[in-house]
Coordinates of C-alpha atoms in Angstrom, one line a residue:
M1258 CA -115.6 167.3 178.2
T1259 CA -114.8 167.6 174.5
E1260 CA -116.7 169.8 172.0
V1261 CA -118.1 168.3 169.2
H1262 CA -118.8 169.8 166.0
V1263 CA -120.5 168.6 162.6
A1264 CA -118.7 169.8 159.4
I1265 CA -121.4 170.2 156.5
Y1266 CA -120.3 169.7 152.7
D1267 CA -121.8 170.5 149.7
L1268 CA -120.7 167.6 147.1
S1269 CA -122.5 169.5 144.2
N1270 CA -120.1 173.1 145.1
G1271 CA -123.5 175.1 144.6
M1272 CA -124.9 172.7 141.5
A1273 CA -127.9 171.0 143.1
K1274 CA -129.4 174.1 144.0
G1275 CA -129.6 175.6 140.4
L1276 CA -129.9 172.4 138.6
S1277 CA -131.9 169.9 141.1
A1278 CA -135.4 171.5 140.1
Q1279 CA -134.5 170.5 136.5
F1280 CA -134.4 167.1 137.3
L1281 CA -136.5 166.7 140.5
G1282 CA -139.1 168.9 139.7
P1283 CA -139.9 172.2 142.2
Q1284 CA -141.4 170.2 144.6
H1285 CA -138.0 168.1 145.4
A1286 CA -135.5 170.2 144.4
I1287 CA -132.5 169.8 147.0
D1288 CA -130.4 172.8 148.0
I1289 CA -127.1 170.6 148.4
I1290 CA -125.7 167.5 148.2
P1291 CA -124.8 167.0 151.6
H1292 CA -121.8 165.2 153.0
T1293 CA -121.1 165.5 157.0
A1294 CA -118.5 164.3 159.3
I1295 CA -117.7 164.7 162.7
V1296 CA -114.8 166.9 164.3
A1297 CA -113.6 166.3 167.4
F1298 CA -110.2 165.5 169.4
G1299 CA -108.2 167.4 166.4
K1300 CA -109.8 164.8 163.9
E1301 CA -112.5 165.2 161.2
Y1302 CA -114.5 161.3 161.3
F1303 CA -116.3 160.2 158.1
F1304 CA -117.5 157.5 156.3
G1305 CA -116.3 156.4 153.2
Q1306 CA -114.1 153.5 152.3
G1307 CA -115.2 152.3 155.6
I1308 CA -114.7 154.6 158.6
E1309 CA -111.7 156.9 158.2
W1310 CA -110.3 160.3 160.1
C1311 CA -107.5 162.3 159.4
H1312 CA -106.8 166.2 160.5
P1313 CA -109.6 168.1 159.1
Q1314 CA -107.4 170.3 156.5
E1315 CA -106.3 166.8 155.4
F1316 CA -109.7 165.9 154.1
R1317 CA -110.7 169.8 152.9
M1318 CA -107.0 169.8 151.1
T1319 CA -107.0 166.5 149.6
R1320 CA -110.7 166.7 148.5
G1321 CA -110.6 170.1 147.5
I1322 CA -113.9 171.2 149.2
H1323 CA -114.7 173.0 152.3
P1324 CA -117.5 173.1 155.0
I1325 CA -120.7 175.3 153.9
D1326 CA -121.3 175.3 157.6
I1327 CA -119.8 173.9 160.7
Q1328 CA -122.1 173.4 163.7
S1329 CA -121.8 172.8 167.2
L1330 CA -123.2 169.5 168.4
G1331 CA -122.4 170.2 172.4
H1332 CA -119.6 168.7 174.5
T1333 CA -119.2 164.5 175.2
S1334 CA -117.5 162.9 178.0
C1335 CA -116.6 160.3 176.0
S1336 CA -112.6 159.8 175.3
Q1337 CA -111.1 159.8 172.0
S1338 CA -109.8 156.1 172.6
E1339 CA -113.5 155.4 173.3
F1340 CA -115.1 156.6 170.3
E1341 CA -112.2 155.4 167.9
A1342 CA -112.6 152.0 169.4
W1343 CA -116.7 152.6 169.1
C1344 CA -115.7 153.1 165.0
R1345 CA -113.5 150.1 164.9
M1346 CA -116.5 148.4 166.2
Q1347 CA -118.6 149.6 163.5
G1348 CA -116.0 148.5 161.1
Q1349 CA -115.8 144.7 162.5
N1350 CA -119.8 144.4 162.8
G1351 CA -120.2 145.4 159.0
R1352 CA -122.2 148.4 160.2
F1353 CA -120.0 150.8 158.4
S1354 CA -117.3 148.6 156.7
A1355 CA -115.8 149.4 153.6
T1356 CA -118.1 147.7 151.7
S1357 CA -121.3 148.4 153.5
Y1358 CA -121.4 152.0 152.1
D1359 CA -124.9 152.6 150.3
L1360 CA -125.4 156.1 148.8
L1361 CA -129.2 156.2 149.7
S1362 CA -129.4 153.9 152.9
R1363 CA -125.9 154.1 154.5
N1364 CA -123.9 157.0 153.5
C1365 CA -121.9 159.3 155.3
N1366 CA -124.6 161.5 156.6
N1367 CA -125.9 158.3 158.2
F1368 CA -122.6 157.6 159.9
T1369 CA -122.4 161.0 161.3
E1370 CA -125.8 161.0 162.8
E1371 CA -125.1 157.6 164.5
A1372 CA -121.7 158.0 165.3
A1373 CA -122.8 161.9 167.2
R1374 CA -125.9 159.9 169.2
E1375 CA -124.1 156.5 170.0
G1376 CA -120.5 156.8 169.6
L1377 CA -120.4 160.0 171.3
R1378 CA -123.4 159.5 173.5
L1379 CA -124.7 163.1 172.6
G1380 CA -128.4 164.2 172.8
R1381 CA -128.2 165.9 169.2
G1382 CA -127.6 164.7 165.7
I1383 CA -127.1 165.9 162.7
P1384 CA -129.7 168.5 161.0
S1385 CA -132.9 166.2 160.2
W1386 CA -133.0 167.6 156.7
I1387 CA -130.0 166.3 156.0
L1388 CA -131.1 162.8 156.9
E1389 CA -134.2 163.4 154.6
V1390 CA -132.4 164.1 151.3
P1391 CA -132.2 160.8 149.9
Q1392 CA -136.2 160.0 150.6
R1393 CA -137.1 163.5 148.9
F1394 CA -134.6 162.2 145.9
L1395 CA -136.4 159.1 145.7
S1396 CA -139.9 160.4 145.8
S1397 CA -139.1 162.5 142.7
P1398 CA -140.3 161.2 139.4
L1399 CA -136.8 161.4 137.7
G1400 CA -135.2 160.4 141.0
T1401 CA -133.5 157.0 139.2
M1402 CA -132.1 159.0 136.4
V1403 CA -130.2 161.5 139.0
R1404 CA -129.1 158.6 140.6
P1405 CA -125.8 158.2 138.4
M1406 CA -125.0 161.5 138.9
L1407 CA -124.8 161.4 142.9
E1408 CA -122.7 158.7 143.0
Q1409 CA -120.3 159.9 140.8
M1410 CA -120.1 162.7 143.5
Q1411 CA -119.2 160.1 146.4
L1412 CA -116.1 161.0 148.4
T1413 CA -114.7 157.2 147.8
N1414 CA -111.4 158.1 146.7
S1415 CA -108.0 156.8 147.4
A1416 CA -107.6 158.2 150.9
P1417 CA -106.3 156.5 154.0
T1418 CA -109.0 154.2 155.7
N1419 CA -108.2 154.0 159.2
V1420 CA -110.6 150.8 160.3
S1421 CA -110.6 147.7 158.4
H1422 CA -113.6 145.7 158.7
Q1423 CA -110.8 142.4 159.0
M1424 CA -109.4 143.5 162.4
N1425 CA -109.3 141.6 165.2
D1426 CA -109.7 142.7 168.9
D1427 CA -106.6 141.8 169.9
Q1428 CA -104.8 143.5 166.8
S1429 CA -103.2 146.8 167.7
Y1430 CA -104.2 150.1 166.3
T1431 CA -101.7 152.7 164.1
P1432 CA -103.6 155.0 161.8
S1433 CA -101.6 155.6 158.5
A1434 CA -99.4 158.7 159.2
T1435 CA -98.6 159.4 155.4
P1436 CA -101.1 162.0 154.6
A1437 CA -102.4 162.8 157.7
V1438 CA -99.6 163.8 159.7
A1439 CA -98.2 165.5 155.9
A1440 CA -101.5 167.5 155.5
A1441 CA -102.0 168.3 159.5
A1442 CA -98.9 170.8 159.1
A1443 CA -101.3 172.6 156.3
A1444 CA -103.9 173.4 158.7
N1445 CA -101.7 173.7 161.9
P1446 CA -98.5 174.1 160.8
W1447 CA -96.9 174.4 164.7
A1448 CA -98.5 171.0 165.7
D1449 CA -94.6 169.7 165.6
I1450 CA -93.3 172.5 167.6
P1451 CA -92.0 171.7 171.0
E1452 CA -93.9 173.4 173.9
T1453 CA -91.1 174.3 175.5
P1454 CA -88.4 175.8 172.8
P1455 CA -84.6 174.6 173.1
A1456 CA -83.0 176.4 175.9
P1457 CA -80.5 178.9 174.7
K1458 CA -76.8 179.1 175.1
E1459 CA -75.3 181.3 178.0
S1460 CA -73.5 184.2 176.9
N1461 CA -71.3 186.6 178.5
D1462 CA -71.8 189.7 176.4
T1463 CA -73.6 192.1 178.4
S1464 CA -72.9 194.9 175.5
S1465 CA -76.6 195.5 174.6
A1466 CA -79.2 195.2 177.0
G1467 CA -81.9 194.2 174.7
T1468 CA -85.3 192.7 175.4
P1469 CA -84.1 189.9 177.4
F1470 CA -87.6 187.9 177.0
L1471 CA -87.7 187.8 173.5
D1472 CA -84.2 187.5 172.5
K1473 CA -83.7 184.4 174.2
Q1474 CA -86.7 183.1 172.1
T1475 CA -86.5 180.7 169.2
A1476 CA -88.6 181.3 165.9
L1477 CA -91.8 179.5 165.3
L1478 CA -91.3 178.0 162.2
S1479 CA -93.1 175.2 159.9
T1480 CA -90.9 172.8 158.3
D1481 CA -92.6 169.4 158.0
T1482 CA -92.3 168.3 154.5
G1483 CA -94.7 165.7 154.4
V1484 CA -97.1 167.8 152.1
V1485 CA -95.1 167.8 149.2
K1486 CA -96.0 165.1 147.4
I1487 CA -99.9 166.2 148.2
C1488 CA -99.1 169.7 146.6
L1489 CA -97.6 168.3 143.5
D1490 CA -100.4 165.7 142.8
R1491 CA -102.9 168.7 142.9
L1492 CA -100.9 171.3 141.2
N1493 CA -100.6 171.2 137.2
T1494 CA -97.1 170.9 137.1
A1495 CA -95.0 170.3 133.9
S1496 CA -92.5 167.2 134.1
D1497 CA -89.7 169.4 134.7
Q1498 CA -91.7 171.7 137.5
R1499 CA -92.6 168.4 139.0
E1500 CA -89.0 167.5 139.3
I1501 CA -87.3 170.7 140.5
L1502 CA -90.3 171.0 143.0
S1503 CA -90.4 167.7 144.7
K1504 CA -86.8 168.5 146.2
L1505 CA -88.5 170.4 148.5
G1506 CA -89.5 167.3 150.1
D1507 CA -85.4 167.0 151.0
A1508 CA -84.5 169.6 153.6
K1509 CA -80.7 169.0 153.0
Y1510 CA -81.1 169.6 149.4
A1511 CA -78.4 172.0 148.0
W1512 CA -80.3 174.6 146.3
T1513 CA -78.9 176.8 143.6
H1514 CA -79.4 180.2 143.0
A1515 CA -81.4 179.7 139.8
E1516 CA -83.2 176.7 141.4
L1517 CA -85.0 178.9 143.8
Q1518 CA -85.4 182.2 141.5
S1519 CA -87.4 179.6 139.6
V1520 CA -89.6 177.8 142.1
H1521 CA -90.2 181.3 143.3
Q1522 CA -91.5 182.1 139.8
M1523 CA -93.5 179.3 139.3
L1524 CA -95.3 179.5 142.7
R1525 CA -96.3 182.9 142.5
L1526 CA -97.9 182.0 139.0
F1527 CA -99.5 179.0 140.5
M1528 CA -101.0 181.6 143.0
N1529 CA -103.1 183.1 140.4
E1530 CA -105.1 180.3 139.9
T1531 CA -108.0 180.1 142.4
K1532 CA -107.9 175.9 142.7
Q1533 CA -104.2 175.8 143.0
I1534 CA -103.6 178.7 145.4
S1535 CA -103.7 176.5 148.5
F1536 CA -101.5 173.8 147.3
A1537 CA -98.8 176.8 146.1
L1538 CA -99.0 178.5 149.4
M1539 CA -97.7 175.1 151.3
L1540 CA -95.5 174.8 149.1
L1541 CA -94.1 178.2 149.4
R1542 CA -94.5 177.7 153.1
L1543 CA -91.3 175.9 152.8
V1544 CA -89.6 177.5 149.8
V1545 CA -88.9 180.4 152.3
L1546 CA -86.7 178.6 154.5
R1547 CA -84.6 177.2 151.7
E1548 CA -81.0 179.2 151.3
P1549 CA -78.9 179.0 148.0
S1550 CA -75.5 177.6 148.7
T1551 CA -73.8 180.6 146.4
A1552 CA -75.8 183.9 146.3
N1553 CA -78.7 184.7 148.2
I1554 CA -82.2 185.2 146.7
D1555 CA -83.5 188.3 148.7
K1556 CA -85.4 190.0 145.7
E1557 CA -87.5 186.8 144.4
E1558 CA -88.2 186.0 148.1
S1559 CA -89.3 189.6 148.7
Q1560 CA -91.7 189.5 145.7
S1561 CA -93.4 186.5 146.9
T1562 CA -93.8 187.2 150.7
E1563 CA -95.0 191.1 149.2
F1564 CA -97.4 188.8 146.6
V1565 CA -98.9 186.9 149.8
A1566 CA -98.9 189.9 151.5
D1567 CA -101.1 191.5 149.2
L1568 CA -103.3 188.5 149.0
L1569 CA -104.4 189.2 152.6
L1570 CA -104.7 192.9 152.7
Q1571 CA -106.5 192.9 149.3
N1572 CA -109.1 190.1 150.8
K1573 CA -108.8 187.6 148.0
L1574 CA -108.0 184.3 150.0
Q1575 CA -111.6 183.9 150.8
S1576 CA -111.3 180.8 152.9
M1577 CA -109.9 180.3 155.9
S1578 CA -107.4 177.8 155.5
N1579 CA -105.8 179.8 152.5
R1580 CA -105.6 182.7 154.7
S1581 CA -104.0 180.4 158.1
M1582 CA -101.5 179.2 155.3
A1583 CA -100.4 182.6 153.8
W1584 CA -99.7 183.6 157.3
C1585 CA -97.8 180.4 157.5
V1586 CA -95.7 181.6 154.7
L1587 CA -95.2 185.3 156.0
S1588 CA -94.3 183.4 159.4
N1589 CA -91.7 181.3 158.1
A1590 CA -90.2 184.1 156.0
F1591 CA -89.7 186.5 158.6
G1592 CA -89.0 183.9 161.2
S1593 CA -86.2 182.5 159.6
K1594 CA -84.7 185.8 157.9
Q1595 CA -84.0 189.4 157.7
L1596 CA -87.4 191.1 157.1
P1597 CA -88.1 191.9 153.2
S1598 CA -87.3 195.2 151.9
W1599 CA -90.9 196.0 151.1
T1600 CA -91.7 196.0 154.9
S1601 CA -89.4 199.3 155.3
S1602 CA -89.9 202.8 153.7
E1603 CA -87.6 204.9 152.5
D1604 CA -87.0 206.9 155.7
N1605 CA -85.9 203.5 157.0
N1606 CA -89.5 203.5 159.0
Q1607 CA -92.0 200.5 158.9
S1608 CA -94.0 201.0 155.5
E1609 CA -97.5 201.4 155.3
K1610 CA -98.1 198.1 153.7
F1611 CA -96.3 196.3 156.6
L1612 CA -98.3 198.2 159.3
Q1613 CA -101.4 197.3 157.8
L1614 CA -100.2 193.7 157.6
I1615 CA -100.1 193.6 161.2
D1616 CA -103.5 195.2 162.0
R1617 CA -104.6 192.4 159.7
A1618 CA -103.1 189.9 161.8
V1619 CA -104.3 191.3 164.8
I1620 CA -107.6 190.9 163.5
D1621 CA -107.4 187.2 162.6
C1622 CA -106.0 186.7 166.4
D1623 CA -109.2 187.9 167.1
P1624 CA -110.8 184.6 169.6
S1625 CA -114.1 186.9 170.1
V1626 CA -115.1 186.3 166.4
A1627 CA -118.2 183.9 165.8
D1628 CA -117.2 180.1 165.6
A1629 CA -114.1 181.1 167.1
S1630 CA -113.6 177.1 168.8
T1631 CA -113.7 175.4 165.3
P1632 CA -110.6 173.8 164.4
T1633 CA -110.6 176.3 161.1
Q1634 CA -110.4 179.4 163.5
K1635 CA -108.2 177.9 165.4
A1636 CA -105.6 177.4 162.7
L1637 CA -105.7 180.9 161.3
R1638 CA -105.2 182.4 165.3
Q1639 CA -102.3 180.0 165.0
S1640 CA -101.0 181.1 162.2
A1641 CA -101.3 184.8 162.8
S1642 CA -100.0 184.6 165.9
A1643 CA -97.0 182.9 164.8
F1644 CA -96.5 185.4 161.9
L1645 CA -96.7 188.3 164.7
Y1646 CA -94.6 186.3 167.2
N1647 CA -91.8 186.2 164.5
T1648 CA -92.1 189.6 163.5
S1649 CA -91.5 191.0 167.2
R1650 CA -88.7 188.8 167.1
Q1651 CA -87.2 190.0 164.4
L1652 CA -87.8 193.8 165.0
T1653 CA -86.2 193.3 168.4
A1654 CA -83.6 192.4 166.8
E1655 CA -83.0 194.7 164.3
T1656 CA -83.3 197.4 167.1
N1657 CA -80.7 195.8 169.1
N1658 CA -78.4 195.7 166.1
G1659 CA -78.9 199.0 165.3
G1660 CA -77.0 200.4 168.3
A1661 CA -80.3 200.5 171.0
D1662 CA -79.3 201.0 174.1
G1663 CA -82.4 199.3 175.9
N1664 CA -84.4 202.4 176.8
S1665 CA -85.0 203.4 173.3
E1666 CA -89.0 204.0 172.5
L1667 CA -90.8 200.6 170.7
N1668 CA -91.0 201.6 167.1
E1669 CA -94.8 201.4 165.5
A1670 CA -95.0 198.0 164.2
I1671 CA -93.9 196.6 168.0
M1672 CA -96.5 199.0 169.4
S1673 CA -99.4 197.6 167.2
I1674 CA -98.5 194.3 168.4
L1675 CA -98.1 194.6 171.5
I1676 CA -101.5 196.7 171.8
G1677 CA -103.6 194.4 169.5
C1678 CA -102.4 190.9 171.1
L1679 CA -103.3 192.7 175.1
E1680 CA -106.4 193.5 173.5
N1681 CA -107.0 189.5 172.7
L1682 CA -105.2 187.7 175.5
G1683 CA -108.2 187.8 177.8
E1684 CA -110.2 185.9 175.8
E1685 CA -108.0 183.7 173.9
N1686 CA -108.3 180.0 175.3
D1687 CA -106.4 178.0 172.6
S1688 CA -102.6 177.3 174.1
T1689 CA -101.3 177.3 170.9
S1690 CA -102.1 180.9 170.0

């Protein structure tokens, strides 16, 4: 059985509640201009240019909107292949084809309702008030005047359409992988990590007892570069900035110290802009994995990771997707290199900020919070868990390299991670986390 959710968006970004009464009259005012989508099987299904589907975070990042509510519709016995076959049929028969969209009578919300009740065979559809919005609009004295404004808010851009109404029954179906797979890394950066890490090479070195379990593990790194173009299209970059940032798409590019220094400084500036922070974090996730071919970039990278840590600790990242990506940045940085200088105090112990960051990660790993089973909550827990995992590896390696004999007491940071994870482990049902 698969749990199904409906994601509810406000296409007006809050404007409808304040302005609709002026246009429609108080009796016909609407709080939001709703767009809905089915979230199931790790994908988001919606109707725009035909029936489309992609990873939930791809839809949100490429459109620049996030759900105002995600509600469970129950569990379905329908398989993913059965549901997607139903979606194809709706495109082929013209019910929800690329040319059949009508703002008021056959829109995204009508599709979500039918997809829930017919495609997924659920006993519950979307909230009825959402389906009543068009009639409420049409019944207003100035409804015809507002219709052009609503049409401008439709989500019918150049996103990939997964179902062609011209597809024959005997045609095979392969969804477009370009943006879908690319932005999947934005939401679940660990999706491409194999379940079983590569086996480490055997060593005959017995000079240090260490911690056998952690010593043999590989770091969890998010290395997918497919999101680079999406981010560049969204960031307000000058031509020279775009040129250097585009090199992040080439994992083999030989970076100079000056180039990486410039990229770090550039992305920190972008992260000061609320509308661009998501895309800057996605790129910084890759930057921290890059090494210059001449000298190290420790100072700039330390400033960037501390900047991201401050965003988390000061609650400046309100959306879960941004928090998830911030943990991804820190996880990559801590998993691929030594811990940055700001994580240590003057007496070579863990700094207060670093310990607070670990505590915050443990909180974001809590599977007992409300809506813990939603895709955004799972992605947040996965990214925070990866940060804690990579941090544990680095702390253990530094302890062993410092000459520990295997009998030393665990330091405060490792104890915080261990206790926090043990508290949450019994309630966690997401295999990746």
